[in-house]
PDB file of C-alpha atoms in Angstrom:
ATOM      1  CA  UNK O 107     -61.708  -6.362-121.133  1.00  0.00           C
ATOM      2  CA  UNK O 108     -59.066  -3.792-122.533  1.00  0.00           C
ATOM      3  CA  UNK O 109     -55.203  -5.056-123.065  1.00  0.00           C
ATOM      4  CA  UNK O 110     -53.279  -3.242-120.058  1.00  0.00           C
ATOM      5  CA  UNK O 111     -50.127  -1.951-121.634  1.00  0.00           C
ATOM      6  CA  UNK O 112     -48.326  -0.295-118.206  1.00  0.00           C
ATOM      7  CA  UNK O 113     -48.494  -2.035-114.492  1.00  0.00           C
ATOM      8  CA  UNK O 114     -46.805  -0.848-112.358  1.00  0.00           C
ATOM      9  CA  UNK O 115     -46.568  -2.502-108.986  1.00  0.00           C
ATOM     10  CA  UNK O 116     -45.400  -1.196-105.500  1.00  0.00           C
ATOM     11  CA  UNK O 117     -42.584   1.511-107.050  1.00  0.00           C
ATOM     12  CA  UNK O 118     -39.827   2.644-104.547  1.00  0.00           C
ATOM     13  CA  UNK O 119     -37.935   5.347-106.118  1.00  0.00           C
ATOM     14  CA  UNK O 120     -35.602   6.794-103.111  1.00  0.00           C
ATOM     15  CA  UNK O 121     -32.847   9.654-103.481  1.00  0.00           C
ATOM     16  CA  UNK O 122     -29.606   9.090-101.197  1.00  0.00           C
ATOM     17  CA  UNK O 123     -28.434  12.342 -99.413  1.00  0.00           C
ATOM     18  CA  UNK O 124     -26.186  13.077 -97.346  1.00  0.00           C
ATOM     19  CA  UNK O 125     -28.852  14.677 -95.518  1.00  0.00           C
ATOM     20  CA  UNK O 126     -31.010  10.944 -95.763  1.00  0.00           C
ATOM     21  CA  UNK O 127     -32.979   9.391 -97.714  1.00  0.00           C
ATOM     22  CA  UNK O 128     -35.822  10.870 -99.519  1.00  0.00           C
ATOM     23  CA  UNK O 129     -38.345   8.694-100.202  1.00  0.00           C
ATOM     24  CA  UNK O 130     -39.970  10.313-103.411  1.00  0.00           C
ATOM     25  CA  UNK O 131     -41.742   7.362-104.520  1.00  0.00           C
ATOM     26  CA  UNK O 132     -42.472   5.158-102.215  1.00  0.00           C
ATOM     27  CA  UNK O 133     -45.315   1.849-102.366  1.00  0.00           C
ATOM     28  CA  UNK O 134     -47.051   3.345-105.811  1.00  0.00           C
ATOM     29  CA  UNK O 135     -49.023   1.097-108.213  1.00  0.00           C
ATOM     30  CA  UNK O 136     -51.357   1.589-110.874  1.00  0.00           C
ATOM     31  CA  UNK O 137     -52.326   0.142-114.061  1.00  0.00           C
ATOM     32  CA  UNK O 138     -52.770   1.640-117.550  1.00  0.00           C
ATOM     33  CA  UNK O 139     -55.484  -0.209-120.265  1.00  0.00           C
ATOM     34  CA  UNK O 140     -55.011   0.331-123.831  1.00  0.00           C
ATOM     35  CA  UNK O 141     -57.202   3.146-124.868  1.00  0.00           C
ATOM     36  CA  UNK O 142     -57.990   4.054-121.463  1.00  0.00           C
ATOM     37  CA  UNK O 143     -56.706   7.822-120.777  1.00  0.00           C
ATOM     38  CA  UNK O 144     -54.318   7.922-116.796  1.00  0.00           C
ATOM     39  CA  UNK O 145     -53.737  10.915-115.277  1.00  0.00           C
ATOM     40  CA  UNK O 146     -51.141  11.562-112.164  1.00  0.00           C
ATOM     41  CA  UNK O 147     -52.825  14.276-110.020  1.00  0.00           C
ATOM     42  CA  UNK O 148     -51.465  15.590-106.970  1.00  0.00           C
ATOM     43  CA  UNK O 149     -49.922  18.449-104.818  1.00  0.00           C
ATOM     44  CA  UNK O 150     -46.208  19.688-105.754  1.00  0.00           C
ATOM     45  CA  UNK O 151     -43.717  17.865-104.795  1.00  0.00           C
ATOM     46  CA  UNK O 152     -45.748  14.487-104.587  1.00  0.00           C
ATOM     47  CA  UNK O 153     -43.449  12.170-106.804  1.00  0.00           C
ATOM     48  CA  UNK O 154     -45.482  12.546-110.418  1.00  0.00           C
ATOM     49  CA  UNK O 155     -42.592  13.300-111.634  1.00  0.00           C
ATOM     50  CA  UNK O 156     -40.172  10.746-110.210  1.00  0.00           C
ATOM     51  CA  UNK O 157     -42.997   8.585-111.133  1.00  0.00           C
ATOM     52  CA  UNK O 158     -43.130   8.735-114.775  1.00  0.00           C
ATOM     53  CA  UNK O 159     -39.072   8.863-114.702  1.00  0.00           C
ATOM     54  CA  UNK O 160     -39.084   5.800-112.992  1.00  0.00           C
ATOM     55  CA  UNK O 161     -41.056   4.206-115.727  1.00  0.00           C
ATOM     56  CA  UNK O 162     -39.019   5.590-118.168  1.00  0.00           C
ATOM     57  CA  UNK O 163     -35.569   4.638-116.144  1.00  0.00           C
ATOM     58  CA  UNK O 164     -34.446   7.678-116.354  1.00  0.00           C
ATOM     59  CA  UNK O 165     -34.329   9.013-112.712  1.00  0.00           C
ATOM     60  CA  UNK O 166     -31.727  11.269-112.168  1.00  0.00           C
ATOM     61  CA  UNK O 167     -28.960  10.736-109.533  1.00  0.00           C
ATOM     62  CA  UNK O 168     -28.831  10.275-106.817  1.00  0.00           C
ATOM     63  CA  UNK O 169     -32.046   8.821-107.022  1.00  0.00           C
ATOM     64  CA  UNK O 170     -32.531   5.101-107.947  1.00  0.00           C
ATOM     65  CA  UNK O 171     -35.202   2.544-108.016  1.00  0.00           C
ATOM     66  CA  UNK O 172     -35.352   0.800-105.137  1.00  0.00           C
ATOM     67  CA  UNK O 173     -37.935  -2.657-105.304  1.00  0.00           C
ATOM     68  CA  UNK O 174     -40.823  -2.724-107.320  1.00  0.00           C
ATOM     69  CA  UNK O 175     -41.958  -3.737-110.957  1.00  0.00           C
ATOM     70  CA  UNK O 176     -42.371  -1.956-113.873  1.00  0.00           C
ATOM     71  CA  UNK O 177     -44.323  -4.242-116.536  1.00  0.00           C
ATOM     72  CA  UNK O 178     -45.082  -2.903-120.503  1.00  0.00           C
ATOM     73  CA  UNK O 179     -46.746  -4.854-122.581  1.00  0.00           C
ATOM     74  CA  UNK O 180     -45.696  -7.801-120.335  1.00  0.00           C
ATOM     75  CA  UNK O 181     -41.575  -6.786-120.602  1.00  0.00           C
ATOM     76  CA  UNK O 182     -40.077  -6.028-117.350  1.00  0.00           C
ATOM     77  CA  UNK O 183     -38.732  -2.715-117.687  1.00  0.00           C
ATOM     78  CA  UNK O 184     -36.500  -2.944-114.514  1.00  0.00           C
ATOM     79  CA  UNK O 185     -34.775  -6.135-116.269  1.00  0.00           C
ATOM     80  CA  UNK O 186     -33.699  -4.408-119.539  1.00  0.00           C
ATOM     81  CA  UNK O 187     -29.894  -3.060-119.926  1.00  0.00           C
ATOM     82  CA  UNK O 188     -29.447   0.918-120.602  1.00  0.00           C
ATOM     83  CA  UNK O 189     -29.065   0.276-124.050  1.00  0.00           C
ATOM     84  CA  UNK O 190     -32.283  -1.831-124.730  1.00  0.00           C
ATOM     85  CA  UNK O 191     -34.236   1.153-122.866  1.00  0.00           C
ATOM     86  CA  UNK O 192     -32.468   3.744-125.108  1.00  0.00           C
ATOM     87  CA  UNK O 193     -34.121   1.541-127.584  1.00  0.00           C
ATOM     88  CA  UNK O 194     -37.243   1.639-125.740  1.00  0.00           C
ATOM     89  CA  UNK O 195     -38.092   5.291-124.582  1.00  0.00           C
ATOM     90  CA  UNK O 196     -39.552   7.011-127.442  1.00  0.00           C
ATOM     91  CA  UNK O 197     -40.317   3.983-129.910  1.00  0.00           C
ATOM     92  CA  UNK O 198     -42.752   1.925-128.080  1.00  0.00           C
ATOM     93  CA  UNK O 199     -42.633   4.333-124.605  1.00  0.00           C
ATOM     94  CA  UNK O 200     -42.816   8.531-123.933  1.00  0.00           C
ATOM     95  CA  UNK O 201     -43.623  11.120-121.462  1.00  0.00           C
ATOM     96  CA  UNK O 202     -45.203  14.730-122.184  1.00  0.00           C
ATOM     97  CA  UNK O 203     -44.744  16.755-119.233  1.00  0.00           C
ATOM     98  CA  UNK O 204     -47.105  19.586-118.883  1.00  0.00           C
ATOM     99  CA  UNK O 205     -46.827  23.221-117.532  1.00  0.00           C
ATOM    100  CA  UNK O 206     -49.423  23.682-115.004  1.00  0.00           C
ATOM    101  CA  UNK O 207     -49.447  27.544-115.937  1.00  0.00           C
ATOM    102  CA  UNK O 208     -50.910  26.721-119.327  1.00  0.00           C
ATOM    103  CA  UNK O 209     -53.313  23.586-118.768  1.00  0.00           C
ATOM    104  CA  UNK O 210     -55.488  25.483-116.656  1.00  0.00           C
TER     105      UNK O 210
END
């Protein structure tokens, strides 16, 4: 059975407005085995985004991560300090966003 490097586990990733409270991300989990490709698909506007940012820790404010768990390789990513992430992102974790007017 493949290694699973990513799990994440009932993500909340909420942005507080003063118009309320979006909930952008809100009860996702997946997992990701090593080797094994894992696509986010969905309609604009359905929290891929937020989603991969969250993983990364890197959502922008006002958004924040709400409850959930974020495991790599068995490391807690929701546990690690800004500066151990900086670390992190890019070494050992990325993102490649993609324009969806040139993959198709």
């Amino acid at each position: 059975m493949p290694e699973t490097v990513l799990q994440v586990d009932d993500l909340k990733t909420y942005f507080f407005t003063e118009a309320g409270v979006v909930r952008a991300v809100d009860g996702v989990s997946f997992s990701l085995a090593k080797g094994k490709p894992l696509g986010l698909v969905g309609e604009s506007g359905s929290g891929k985004t937020v989603t991969a940012l969250s993983v990364l820790g890197v959502v922008p404010r006002p958004g924040r991560i709400v409850s959930g768990r974020i495991l790599f390789k068995g490391e807690n990513l929701l546990e690690k300090t800004e500066d151990e992430m900086r670390g992190f992102r890019g070494k050992r974790i990325g993102y490649v966003s993609q324009d969806p007017n040139s993959s198709l």
